[in-house]
mmCIF file with all atom_site columns, C-alpha atoms in Angstrom:
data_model
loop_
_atom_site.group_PDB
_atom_site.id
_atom_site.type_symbol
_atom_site.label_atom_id
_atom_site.label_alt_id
_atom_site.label_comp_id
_atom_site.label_asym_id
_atom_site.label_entity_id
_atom_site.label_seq_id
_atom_site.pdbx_PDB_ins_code
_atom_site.Cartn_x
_atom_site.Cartn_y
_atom_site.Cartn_z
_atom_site.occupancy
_atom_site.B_iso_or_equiv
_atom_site.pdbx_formal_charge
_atom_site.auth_seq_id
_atom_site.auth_comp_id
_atom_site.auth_asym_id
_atom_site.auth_atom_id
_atom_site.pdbx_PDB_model_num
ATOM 1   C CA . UNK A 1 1   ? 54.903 157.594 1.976  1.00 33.00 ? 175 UNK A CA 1
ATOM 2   C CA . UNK A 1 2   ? 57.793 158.715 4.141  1.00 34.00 ? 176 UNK A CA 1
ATOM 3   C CA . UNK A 1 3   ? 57.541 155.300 6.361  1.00 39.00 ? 177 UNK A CA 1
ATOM 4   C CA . UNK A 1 4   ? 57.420 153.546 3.309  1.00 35.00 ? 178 UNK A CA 1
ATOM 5   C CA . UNK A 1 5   ? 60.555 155.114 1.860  1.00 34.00 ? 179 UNK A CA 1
ATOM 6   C CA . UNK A 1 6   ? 62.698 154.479 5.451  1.00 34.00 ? 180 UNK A CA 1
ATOM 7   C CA . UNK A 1 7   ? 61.624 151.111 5.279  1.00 35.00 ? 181 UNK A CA 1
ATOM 8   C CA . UNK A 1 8   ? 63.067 150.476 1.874  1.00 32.00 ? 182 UNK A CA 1
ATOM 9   C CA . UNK A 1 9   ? 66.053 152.732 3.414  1.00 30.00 ? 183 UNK A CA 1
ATOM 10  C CA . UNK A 1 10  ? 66.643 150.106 6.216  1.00 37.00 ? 184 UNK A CA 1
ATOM 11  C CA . UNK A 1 11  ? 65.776 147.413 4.057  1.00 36.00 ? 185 UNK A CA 1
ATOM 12  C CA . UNK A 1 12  ? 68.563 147.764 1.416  1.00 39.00 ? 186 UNK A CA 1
ATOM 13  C CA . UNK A 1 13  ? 71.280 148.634 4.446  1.00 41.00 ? 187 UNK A CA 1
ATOM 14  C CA . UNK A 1 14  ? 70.633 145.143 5.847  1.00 40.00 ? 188 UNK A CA 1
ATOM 15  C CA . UNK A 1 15  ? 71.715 143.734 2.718  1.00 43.00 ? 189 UNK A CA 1
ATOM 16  C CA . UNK A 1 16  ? 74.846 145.208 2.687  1.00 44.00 ? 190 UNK A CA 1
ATOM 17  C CA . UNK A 1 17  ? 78.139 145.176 5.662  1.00 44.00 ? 191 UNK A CA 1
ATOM 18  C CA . UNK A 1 18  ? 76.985 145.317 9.300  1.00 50.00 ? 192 UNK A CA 1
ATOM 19  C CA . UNK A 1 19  ? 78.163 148.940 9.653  1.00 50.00 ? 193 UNK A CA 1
ATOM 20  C CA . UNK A 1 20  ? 75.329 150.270 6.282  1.00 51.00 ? 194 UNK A CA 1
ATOM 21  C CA . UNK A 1 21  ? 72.717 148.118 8.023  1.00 48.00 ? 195 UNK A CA 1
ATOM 22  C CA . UNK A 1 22  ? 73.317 150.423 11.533 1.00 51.00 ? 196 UNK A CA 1
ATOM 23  C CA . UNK A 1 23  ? 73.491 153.286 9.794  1.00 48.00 ? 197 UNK A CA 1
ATOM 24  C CA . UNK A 1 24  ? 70.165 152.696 7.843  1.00 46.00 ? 198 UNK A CA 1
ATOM 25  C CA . UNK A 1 25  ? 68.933 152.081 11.050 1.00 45.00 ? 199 UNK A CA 1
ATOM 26  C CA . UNK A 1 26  ? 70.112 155.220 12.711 1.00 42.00 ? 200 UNK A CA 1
ATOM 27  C CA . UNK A 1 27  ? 68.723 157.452 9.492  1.00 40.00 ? 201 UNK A CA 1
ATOM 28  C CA . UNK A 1 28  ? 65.640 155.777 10.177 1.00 40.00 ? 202 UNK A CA 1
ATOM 29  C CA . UNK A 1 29  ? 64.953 156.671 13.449 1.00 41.00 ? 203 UNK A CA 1
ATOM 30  C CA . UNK A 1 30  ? 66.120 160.072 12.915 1.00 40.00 ? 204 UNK A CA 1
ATOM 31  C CA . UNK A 1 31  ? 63.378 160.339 10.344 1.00 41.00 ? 205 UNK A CA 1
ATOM 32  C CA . UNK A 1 32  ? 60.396 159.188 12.700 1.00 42.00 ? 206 UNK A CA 1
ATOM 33  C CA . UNK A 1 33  ? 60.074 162.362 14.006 1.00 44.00 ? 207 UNK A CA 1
ATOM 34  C CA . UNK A 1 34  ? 60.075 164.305 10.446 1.00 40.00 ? 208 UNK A CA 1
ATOM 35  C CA . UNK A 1 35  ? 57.536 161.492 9.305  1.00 44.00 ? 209 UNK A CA 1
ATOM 36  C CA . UNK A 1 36  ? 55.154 162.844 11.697 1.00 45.00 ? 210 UNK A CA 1
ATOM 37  C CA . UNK A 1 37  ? 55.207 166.481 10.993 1.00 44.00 ? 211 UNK A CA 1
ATOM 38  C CA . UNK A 1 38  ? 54.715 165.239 7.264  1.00 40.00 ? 212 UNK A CA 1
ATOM 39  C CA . UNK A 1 39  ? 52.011 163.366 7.764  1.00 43.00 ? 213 UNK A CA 1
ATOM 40  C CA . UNK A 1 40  ? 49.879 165.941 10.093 1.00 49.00 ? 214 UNK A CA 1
ATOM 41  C CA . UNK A 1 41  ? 50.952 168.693 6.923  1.00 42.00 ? 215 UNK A CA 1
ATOM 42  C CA . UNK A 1 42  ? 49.476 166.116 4.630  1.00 42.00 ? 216 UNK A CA 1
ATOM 43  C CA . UNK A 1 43  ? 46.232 166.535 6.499  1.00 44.00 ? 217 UNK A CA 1
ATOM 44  C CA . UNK A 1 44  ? 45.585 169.910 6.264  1.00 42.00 ? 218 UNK A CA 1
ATOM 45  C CA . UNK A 1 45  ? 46.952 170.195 2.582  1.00 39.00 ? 219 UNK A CA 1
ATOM 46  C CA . UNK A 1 46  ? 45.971 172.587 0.418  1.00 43.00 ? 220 UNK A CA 1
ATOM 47  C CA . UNK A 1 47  ? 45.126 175.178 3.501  1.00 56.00 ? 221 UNK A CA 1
ATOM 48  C CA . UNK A 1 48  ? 47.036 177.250 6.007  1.00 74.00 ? 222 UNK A CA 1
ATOM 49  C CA . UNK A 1 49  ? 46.258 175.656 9.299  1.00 81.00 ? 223 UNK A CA 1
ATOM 50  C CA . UNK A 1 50  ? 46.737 177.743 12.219 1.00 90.00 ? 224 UNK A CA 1
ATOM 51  C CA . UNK A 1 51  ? 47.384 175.257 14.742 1.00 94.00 ? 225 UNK A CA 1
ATOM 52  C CA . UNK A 1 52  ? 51.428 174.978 14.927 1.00 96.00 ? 226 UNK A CA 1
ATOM 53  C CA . UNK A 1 53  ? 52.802 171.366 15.992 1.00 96.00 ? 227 UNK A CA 1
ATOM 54  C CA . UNK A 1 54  ? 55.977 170.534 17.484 1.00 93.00 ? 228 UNK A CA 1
ATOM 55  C CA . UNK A 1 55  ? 57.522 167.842 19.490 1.00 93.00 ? 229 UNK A CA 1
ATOM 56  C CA . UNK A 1 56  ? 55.922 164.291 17.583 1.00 95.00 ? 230 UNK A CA 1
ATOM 57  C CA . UNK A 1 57  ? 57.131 161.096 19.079 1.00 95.00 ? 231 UNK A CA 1
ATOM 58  C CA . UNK A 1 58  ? 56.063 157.362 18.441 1.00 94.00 ? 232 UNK A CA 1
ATOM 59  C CA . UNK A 1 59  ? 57.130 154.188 20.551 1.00 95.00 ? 233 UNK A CA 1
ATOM 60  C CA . UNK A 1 60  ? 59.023 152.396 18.616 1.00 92.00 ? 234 UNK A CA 1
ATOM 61  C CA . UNK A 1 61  ? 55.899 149.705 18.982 1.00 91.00 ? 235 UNK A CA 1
ATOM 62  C CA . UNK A 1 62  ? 53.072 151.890 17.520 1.00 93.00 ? 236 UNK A CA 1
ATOM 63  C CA . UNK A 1 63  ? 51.549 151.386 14.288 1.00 89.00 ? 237 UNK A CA 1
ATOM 64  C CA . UNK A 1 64  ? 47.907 151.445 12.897 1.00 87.00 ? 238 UNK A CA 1
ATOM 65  C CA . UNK A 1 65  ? 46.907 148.212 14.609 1.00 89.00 ? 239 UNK A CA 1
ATOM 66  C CA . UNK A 1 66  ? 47.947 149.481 17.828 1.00 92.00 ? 240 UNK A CA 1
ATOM 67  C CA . UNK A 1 67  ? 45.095 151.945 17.818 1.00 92.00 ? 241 UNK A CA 1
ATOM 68  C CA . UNK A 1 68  ? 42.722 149.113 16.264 1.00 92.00 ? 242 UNK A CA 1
ATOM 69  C CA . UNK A 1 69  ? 43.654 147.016 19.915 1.00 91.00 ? 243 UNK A CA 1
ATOM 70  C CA . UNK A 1 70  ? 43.339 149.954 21.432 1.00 94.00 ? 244 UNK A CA 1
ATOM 71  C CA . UNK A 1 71  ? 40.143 151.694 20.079 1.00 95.00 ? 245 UNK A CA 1
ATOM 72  C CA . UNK A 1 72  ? 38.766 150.354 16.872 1.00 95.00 ? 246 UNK A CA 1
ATOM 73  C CA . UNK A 1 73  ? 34.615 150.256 17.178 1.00 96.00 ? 247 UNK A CA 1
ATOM 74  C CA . UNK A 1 74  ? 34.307 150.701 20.705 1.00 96.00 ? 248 UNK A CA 1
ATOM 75  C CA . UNK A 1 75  ? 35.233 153.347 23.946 1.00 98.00 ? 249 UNK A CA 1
ATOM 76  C CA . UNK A 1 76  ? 38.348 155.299 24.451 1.00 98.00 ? 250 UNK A CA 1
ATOM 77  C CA . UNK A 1 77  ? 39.111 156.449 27.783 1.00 98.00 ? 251 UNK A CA 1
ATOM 78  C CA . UNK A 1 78  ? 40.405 160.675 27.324 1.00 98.00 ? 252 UNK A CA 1
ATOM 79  C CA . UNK A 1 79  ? 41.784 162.265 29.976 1.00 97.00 ? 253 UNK A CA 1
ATOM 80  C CA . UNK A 1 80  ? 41.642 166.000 30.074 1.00 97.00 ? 254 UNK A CA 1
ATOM 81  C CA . UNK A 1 81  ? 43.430 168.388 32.283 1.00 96.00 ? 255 UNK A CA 1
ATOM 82  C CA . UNK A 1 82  ? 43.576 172.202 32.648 1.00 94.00 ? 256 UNK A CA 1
ATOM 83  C CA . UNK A 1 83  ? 40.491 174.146 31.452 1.00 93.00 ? 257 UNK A CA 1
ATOM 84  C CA . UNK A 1 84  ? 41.997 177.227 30.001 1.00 92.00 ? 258 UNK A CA 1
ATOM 85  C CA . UNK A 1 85  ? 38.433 179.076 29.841 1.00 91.00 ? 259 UNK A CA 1
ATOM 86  C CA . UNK A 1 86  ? 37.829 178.832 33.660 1.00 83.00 ? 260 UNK A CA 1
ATOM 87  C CA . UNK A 1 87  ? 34.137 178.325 32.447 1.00 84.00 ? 261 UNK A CA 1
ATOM 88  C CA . UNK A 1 88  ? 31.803 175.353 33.219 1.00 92.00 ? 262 UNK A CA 1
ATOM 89  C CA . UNK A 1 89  ? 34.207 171.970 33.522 1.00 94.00 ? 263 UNK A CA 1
ATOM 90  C CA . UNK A 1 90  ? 31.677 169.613 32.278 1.00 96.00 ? 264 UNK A CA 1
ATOM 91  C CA . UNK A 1 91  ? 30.965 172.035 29.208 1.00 96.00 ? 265 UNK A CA 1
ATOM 92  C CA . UNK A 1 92  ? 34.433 172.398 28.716 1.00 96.00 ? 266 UNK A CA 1
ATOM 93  C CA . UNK A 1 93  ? 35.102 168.461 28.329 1.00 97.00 ? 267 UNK A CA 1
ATOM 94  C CA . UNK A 1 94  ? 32.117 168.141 26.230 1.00 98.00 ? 268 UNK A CA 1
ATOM 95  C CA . UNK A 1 95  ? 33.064 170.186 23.976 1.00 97.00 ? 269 UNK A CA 1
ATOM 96  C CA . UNK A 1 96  ? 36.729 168.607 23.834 1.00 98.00 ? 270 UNK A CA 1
ATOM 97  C CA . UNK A 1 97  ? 35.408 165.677 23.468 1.00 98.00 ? 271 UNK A CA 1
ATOM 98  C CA . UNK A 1 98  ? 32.544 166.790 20.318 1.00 98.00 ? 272 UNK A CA 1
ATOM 99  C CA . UNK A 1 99  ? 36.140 168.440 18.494 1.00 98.00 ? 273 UNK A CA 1
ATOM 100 C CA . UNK A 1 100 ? 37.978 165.015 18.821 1.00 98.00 ? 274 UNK A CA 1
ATOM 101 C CA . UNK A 1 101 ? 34.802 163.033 17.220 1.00 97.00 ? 275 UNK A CA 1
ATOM 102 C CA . UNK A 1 102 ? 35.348 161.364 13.562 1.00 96.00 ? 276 UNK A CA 1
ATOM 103 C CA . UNK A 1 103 ? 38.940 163.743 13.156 1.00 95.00 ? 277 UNK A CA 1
ATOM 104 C CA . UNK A 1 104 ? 41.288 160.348 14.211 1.00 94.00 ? 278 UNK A CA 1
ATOM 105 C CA . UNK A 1 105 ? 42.772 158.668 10.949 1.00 89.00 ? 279 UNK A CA 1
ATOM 106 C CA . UNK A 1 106 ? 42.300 154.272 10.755 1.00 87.00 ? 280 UNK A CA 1
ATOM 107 C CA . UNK A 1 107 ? 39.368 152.773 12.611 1.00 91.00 ? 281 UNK A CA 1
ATOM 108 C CA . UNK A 1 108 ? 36.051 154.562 14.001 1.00 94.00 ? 282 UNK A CA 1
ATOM 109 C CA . UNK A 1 109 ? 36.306 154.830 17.948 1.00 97.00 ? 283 UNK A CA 1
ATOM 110 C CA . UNK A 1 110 ? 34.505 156.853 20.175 1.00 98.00 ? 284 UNK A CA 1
ATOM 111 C CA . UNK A 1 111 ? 36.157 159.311 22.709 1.00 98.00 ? 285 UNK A CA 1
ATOM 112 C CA . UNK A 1 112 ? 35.058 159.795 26.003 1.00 98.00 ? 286 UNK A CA 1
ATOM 113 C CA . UNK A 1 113 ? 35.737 160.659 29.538 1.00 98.00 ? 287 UNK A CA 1
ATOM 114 C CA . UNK A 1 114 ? 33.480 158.096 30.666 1.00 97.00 ? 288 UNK A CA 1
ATOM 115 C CA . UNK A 1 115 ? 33.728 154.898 29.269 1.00 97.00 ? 289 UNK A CA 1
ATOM 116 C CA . UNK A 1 116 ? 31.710 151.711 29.019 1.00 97.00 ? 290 UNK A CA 1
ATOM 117 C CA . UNK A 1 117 ? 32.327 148.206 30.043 1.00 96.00 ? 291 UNK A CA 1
ATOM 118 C CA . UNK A 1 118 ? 33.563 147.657 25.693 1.00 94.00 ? 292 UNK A CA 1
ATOM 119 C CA . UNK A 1 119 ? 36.872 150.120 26.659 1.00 97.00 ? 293 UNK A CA 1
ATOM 120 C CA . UNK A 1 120 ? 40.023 148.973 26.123 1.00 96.00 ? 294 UNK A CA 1
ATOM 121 C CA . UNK A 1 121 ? 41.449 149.655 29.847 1.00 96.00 ? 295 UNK A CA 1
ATOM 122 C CA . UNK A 1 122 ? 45.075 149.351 29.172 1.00 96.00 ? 296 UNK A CA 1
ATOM 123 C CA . UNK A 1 123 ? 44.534 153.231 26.691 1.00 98.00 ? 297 UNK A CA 1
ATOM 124 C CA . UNK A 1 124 ? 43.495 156.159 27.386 1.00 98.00 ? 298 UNK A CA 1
ATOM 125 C CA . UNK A 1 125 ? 44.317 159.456 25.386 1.00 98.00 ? 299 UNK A CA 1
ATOM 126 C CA . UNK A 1 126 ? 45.675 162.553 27.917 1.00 98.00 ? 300 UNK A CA 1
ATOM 127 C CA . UNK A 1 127 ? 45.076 165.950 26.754 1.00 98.00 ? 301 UNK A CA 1
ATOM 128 C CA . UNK A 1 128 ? 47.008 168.874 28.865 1.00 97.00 ? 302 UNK A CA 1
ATOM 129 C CA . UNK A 1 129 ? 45.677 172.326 28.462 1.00 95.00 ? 303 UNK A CA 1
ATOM 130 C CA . UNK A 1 130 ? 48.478 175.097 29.198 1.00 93.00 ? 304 UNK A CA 1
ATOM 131 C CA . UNK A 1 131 ? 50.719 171.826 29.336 1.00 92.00 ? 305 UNK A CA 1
ATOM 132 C CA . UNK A 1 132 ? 54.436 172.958 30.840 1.00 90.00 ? 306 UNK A CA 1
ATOM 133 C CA . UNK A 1 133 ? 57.110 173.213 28.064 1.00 90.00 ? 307 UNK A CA 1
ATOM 134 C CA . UNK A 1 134 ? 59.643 170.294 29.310 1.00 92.00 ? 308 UNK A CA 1
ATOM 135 C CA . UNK A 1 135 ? 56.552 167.821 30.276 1.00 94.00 ? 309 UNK A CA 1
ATOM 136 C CA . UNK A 1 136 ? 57.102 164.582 28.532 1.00 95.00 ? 310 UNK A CA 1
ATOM 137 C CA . UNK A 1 137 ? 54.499 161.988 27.821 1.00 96.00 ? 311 UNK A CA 1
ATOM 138 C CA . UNK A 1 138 ? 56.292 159.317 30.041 1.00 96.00 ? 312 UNK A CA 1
ATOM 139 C CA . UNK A 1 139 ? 55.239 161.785 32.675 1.00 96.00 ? 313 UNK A CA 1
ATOM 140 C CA . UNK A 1 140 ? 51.995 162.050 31.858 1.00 96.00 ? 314 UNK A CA 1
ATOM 141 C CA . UNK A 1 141 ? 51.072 158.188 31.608 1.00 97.00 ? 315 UNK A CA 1
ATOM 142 C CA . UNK A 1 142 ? 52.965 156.998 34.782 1.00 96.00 ? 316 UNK A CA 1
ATOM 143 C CA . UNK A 1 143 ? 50.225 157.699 36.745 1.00 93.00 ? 317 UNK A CA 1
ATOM 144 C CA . UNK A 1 144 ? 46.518 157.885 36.286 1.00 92.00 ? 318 UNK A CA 1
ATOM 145 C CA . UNK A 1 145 ? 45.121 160.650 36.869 1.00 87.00 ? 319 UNK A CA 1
ATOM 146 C CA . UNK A 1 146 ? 48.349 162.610 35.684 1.00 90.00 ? 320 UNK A CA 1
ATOM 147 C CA . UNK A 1 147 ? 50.185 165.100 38.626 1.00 87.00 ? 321 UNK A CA 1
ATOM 148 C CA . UNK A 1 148 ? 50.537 167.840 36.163 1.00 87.00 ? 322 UNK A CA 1
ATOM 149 C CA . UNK A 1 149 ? 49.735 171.737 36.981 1.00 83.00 ? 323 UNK A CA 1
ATOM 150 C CA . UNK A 1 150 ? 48.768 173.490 33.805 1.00 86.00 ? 324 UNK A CA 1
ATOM 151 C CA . UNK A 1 151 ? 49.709 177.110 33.074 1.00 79.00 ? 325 UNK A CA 1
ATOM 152 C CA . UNK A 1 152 ? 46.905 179.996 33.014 1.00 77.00 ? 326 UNK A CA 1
ATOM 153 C CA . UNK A 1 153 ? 45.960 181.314 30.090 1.00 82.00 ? 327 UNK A CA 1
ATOM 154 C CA . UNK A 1 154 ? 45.374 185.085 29.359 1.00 78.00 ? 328 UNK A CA 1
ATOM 155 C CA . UNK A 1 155 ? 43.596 184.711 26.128 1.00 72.00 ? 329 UNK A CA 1
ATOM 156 C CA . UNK A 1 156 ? 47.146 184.295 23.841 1.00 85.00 ? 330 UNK A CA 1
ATOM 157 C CA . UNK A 1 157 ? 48.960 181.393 23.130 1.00 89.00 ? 331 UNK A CA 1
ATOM 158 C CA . UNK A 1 158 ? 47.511 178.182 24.175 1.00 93.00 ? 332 UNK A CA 1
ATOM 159 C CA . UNK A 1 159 ? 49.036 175.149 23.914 1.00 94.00 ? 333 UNK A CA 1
ATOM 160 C CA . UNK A 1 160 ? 48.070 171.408 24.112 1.00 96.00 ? 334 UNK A CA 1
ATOM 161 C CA . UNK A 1 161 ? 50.100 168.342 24.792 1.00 97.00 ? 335 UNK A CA 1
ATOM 162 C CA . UNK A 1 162 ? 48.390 165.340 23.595 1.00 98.00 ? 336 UNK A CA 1
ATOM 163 C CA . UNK A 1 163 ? 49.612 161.755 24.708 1.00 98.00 ? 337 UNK A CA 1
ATOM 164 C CA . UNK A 1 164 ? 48.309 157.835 23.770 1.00 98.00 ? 338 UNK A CA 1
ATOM 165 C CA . UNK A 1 165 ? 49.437 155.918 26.814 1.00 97.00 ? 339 UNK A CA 1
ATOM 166 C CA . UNK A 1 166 ? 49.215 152.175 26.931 1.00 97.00 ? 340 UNK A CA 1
ATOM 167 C CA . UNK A 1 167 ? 49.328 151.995 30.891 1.00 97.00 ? 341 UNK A CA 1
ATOM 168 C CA . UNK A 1 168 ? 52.669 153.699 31.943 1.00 96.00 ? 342 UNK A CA 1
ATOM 169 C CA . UNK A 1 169 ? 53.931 153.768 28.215 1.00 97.00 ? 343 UNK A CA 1
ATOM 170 C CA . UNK A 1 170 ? 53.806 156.641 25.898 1.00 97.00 ? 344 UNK A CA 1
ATOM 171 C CA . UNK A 1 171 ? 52.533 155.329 22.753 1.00 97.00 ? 345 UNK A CA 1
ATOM 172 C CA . UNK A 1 172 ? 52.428 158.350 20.979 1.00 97.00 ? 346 UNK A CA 1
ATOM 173 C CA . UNK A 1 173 ? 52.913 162.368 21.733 1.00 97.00 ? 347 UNK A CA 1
ATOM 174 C CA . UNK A 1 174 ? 52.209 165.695 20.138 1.00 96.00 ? 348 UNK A CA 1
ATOM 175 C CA . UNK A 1 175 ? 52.335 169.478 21.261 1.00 97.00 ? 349 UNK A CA 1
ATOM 176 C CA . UNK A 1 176 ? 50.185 171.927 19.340 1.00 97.00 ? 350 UNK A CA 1
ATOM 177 C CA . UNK A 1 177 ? 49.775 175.789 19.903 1.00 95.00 ? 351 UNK A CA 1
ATOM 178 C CA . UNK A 1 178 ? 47.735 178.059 18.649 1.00 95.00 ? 352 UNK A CA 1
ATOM 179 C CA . UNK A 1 179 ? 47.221 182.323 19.511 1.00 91.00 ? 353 UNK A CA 1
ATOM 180 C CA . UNK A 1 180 ? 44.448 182.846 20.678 1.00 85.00 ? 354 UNK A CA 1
ATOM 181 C CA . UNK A 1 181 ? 41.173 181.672 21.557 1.00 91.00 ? 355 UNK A CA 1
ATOM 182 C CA . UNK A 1 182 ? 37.732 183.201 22.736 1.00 90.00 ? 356 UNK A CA 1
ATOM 183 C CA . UNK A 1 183 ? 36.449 180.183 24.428 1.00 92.00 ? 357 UNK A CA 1
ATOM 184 C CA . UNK A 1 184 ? 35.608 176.118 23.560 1.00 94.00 ? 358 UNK A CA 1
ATOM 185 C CA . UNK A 1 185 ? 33.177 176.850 20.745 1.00 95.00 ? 359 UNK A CA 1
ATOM 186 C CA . UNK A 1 186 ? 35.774 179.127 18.956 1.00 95.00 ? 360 UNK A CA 1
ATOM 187 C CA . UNK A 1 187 ? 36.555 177.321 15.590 1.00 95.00 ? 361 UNK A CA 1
ATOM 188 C CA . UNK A 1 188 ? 39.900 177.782 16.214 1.00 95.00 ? 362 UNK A CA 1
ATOM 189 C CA . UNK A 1 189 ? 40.111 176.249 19.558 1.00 96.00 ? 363 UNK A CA 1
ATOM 190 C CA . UNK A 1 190 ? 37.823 173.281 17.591 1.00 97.00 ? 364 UNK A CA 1
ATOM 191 C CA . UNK A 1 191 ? 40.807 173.089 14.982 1.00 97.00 ? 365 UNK A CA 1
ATOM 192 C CA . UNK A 1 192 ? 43.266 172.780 18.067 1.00 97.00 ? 366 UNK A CA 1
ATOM 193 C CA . UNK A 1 193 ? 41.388 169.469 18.883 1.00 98.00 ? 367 UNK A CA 1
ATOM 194 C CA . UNK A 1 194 ? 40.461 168.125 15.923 1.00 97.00 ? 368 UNK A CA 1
ATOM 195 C CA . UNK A 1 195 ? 44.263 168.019 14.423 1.00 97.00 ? 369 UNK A CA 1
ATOM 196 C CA . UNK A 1 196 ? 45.590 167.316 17.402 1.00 97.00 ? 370 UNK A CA 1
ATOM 197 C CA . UNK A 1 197 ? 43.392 164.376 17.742 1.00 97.00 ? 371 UNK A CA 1
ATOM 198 C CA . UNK A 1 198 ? 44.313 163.447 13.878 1.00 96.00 ? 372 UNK A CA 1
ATOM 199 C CA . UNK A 1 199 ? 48.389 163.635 14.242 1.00 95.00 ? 373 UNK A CA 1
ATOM 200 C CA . UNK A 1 200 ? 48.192 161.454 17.498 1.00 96.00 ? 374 UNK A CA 1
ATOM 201 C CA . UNK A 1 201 ? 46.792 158.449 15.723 1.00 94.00 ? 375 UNK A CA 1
ATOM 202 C CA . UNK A 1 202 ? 49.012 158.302 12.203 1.00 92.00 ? 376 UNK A CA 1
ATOM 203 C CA . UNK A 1 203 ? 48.752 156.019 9.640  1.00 86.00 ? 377 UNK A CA 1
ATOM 204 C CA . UNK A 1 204 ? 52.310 153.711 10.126 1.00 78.00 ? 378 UNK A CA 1
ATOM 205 C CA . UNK A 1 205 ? 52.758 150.109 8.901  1.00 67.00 ? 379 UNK A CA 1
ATOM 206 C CA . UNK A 1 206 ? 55.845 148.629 10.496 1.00 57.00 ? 380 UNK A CA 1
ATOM 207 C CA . UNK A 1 207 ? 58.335 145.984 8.908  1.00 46.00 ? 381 UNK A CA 1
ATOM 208 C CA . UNK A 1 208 ? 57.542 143.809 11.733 1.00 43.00 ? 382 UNK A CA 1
ATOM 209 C CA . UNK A 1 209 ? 55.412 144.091 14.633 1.00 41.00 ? 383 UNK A CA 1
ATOM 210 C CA . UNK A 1 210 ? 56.170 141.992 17.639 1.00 43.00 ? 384 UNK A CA 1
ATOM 211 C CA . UNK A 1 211 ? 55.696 142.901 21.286 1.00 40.00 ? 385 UNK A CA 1
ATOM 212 C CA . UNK A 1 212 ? 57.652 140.766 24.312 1.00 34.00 ? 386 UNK A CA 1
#
């Protein structure tokens, strides 16, 4: 609903002197941000969630057919890094993997670190356990696997940055935290995923989609 309402925003500036239609513009990008906190609150209405999000970005090219290209009925590529548990690794990623399953909004897809021949090469989805507070998700899709050196965890706060890259590009970004955690099987840890997973893919129709 909040897209929606921007759009009309921008809409009716660009009908009006050039300086309305820049400042409708402006408004409108200043309210991406908010749109995305909405919508992830919109998916866990009705209930306190206890995973806290912060830090939502979209490219200014994202919207729900992005993530059909992308993902829609076949293989997505997900890289994770960090292992906060210091348990088994390939427990640890199947696990991350069962919590993102069915929780993305738009078209069925199914994650996994190890992809078949169907996968869309040019996406992947990074997930950083323990990520570092000033990473940003152009850092974590210029290269492949990404040079990042996640934090320990003592059993407190653990936090997740969550990034759609299309090659280089961040597509889409998200940070979530929650406190505490007793290992990969803890429901709360499963929450961390899941919503993660669900406020990285929003539902967004654009006025006009058109890539150069």
């Amino acid at each position: 609903m909040l897209d929606h309402d921007t759009a009309r925003m921008a809409s009716a500036g660009s009908a009006g002197t050039g300086s309305a239609a820049d400042g409708a513009r402006a408004i409108l990008r200043r309210m991406l941000g908010l749109a995305g906190v909405v919508l992830i609150a919109a998916c866990t209405a009705g209930e306190e969630s206890p995973v806290a999000f912060s830090r939502f970005a979209l490219d200014s090219t994202y919207d729900t057919g992005v993530f059909g290209l992308a993902a829609g009925g076949r293989d997505l590529r997900v890289v994770i890094v960090g292992n906060p548990f210091a348990g088994d690794r390939a427990a640890f990623e199947q696990a991350v993997i069962d919590a993102m399953q069915g929780r993305n909004l738009g078209q069925q897809t199914n994650f996994t670190t190890t992809p078949g021949p169907d996968a869309n090469e040019t996406y992947r989805v990074v997930l950083v356990f323990g990520a570092p507070a000033d990473l940003t998700g152009t850092q974590v899709c210029a290269s492949d696997p990404p040079g990042v050196s996640p934090g320990p965890y003592g059993g407190g706060r653990l936090d997740l940055f969550a990034v759609f890259c299309r090659a280089s590009e961040a597509v889409s970004q998200l940070a979530a935290v929650i406190q505490g955690a007793d290992g990969p099987g803890d429901p709360l840890f499963v929450e961390l995923v899941g919503q993660t997973t669900r406020g990285l893919f929003p539902q967004r129709s654009r006025l006009r989609h058109r890539r150069k």
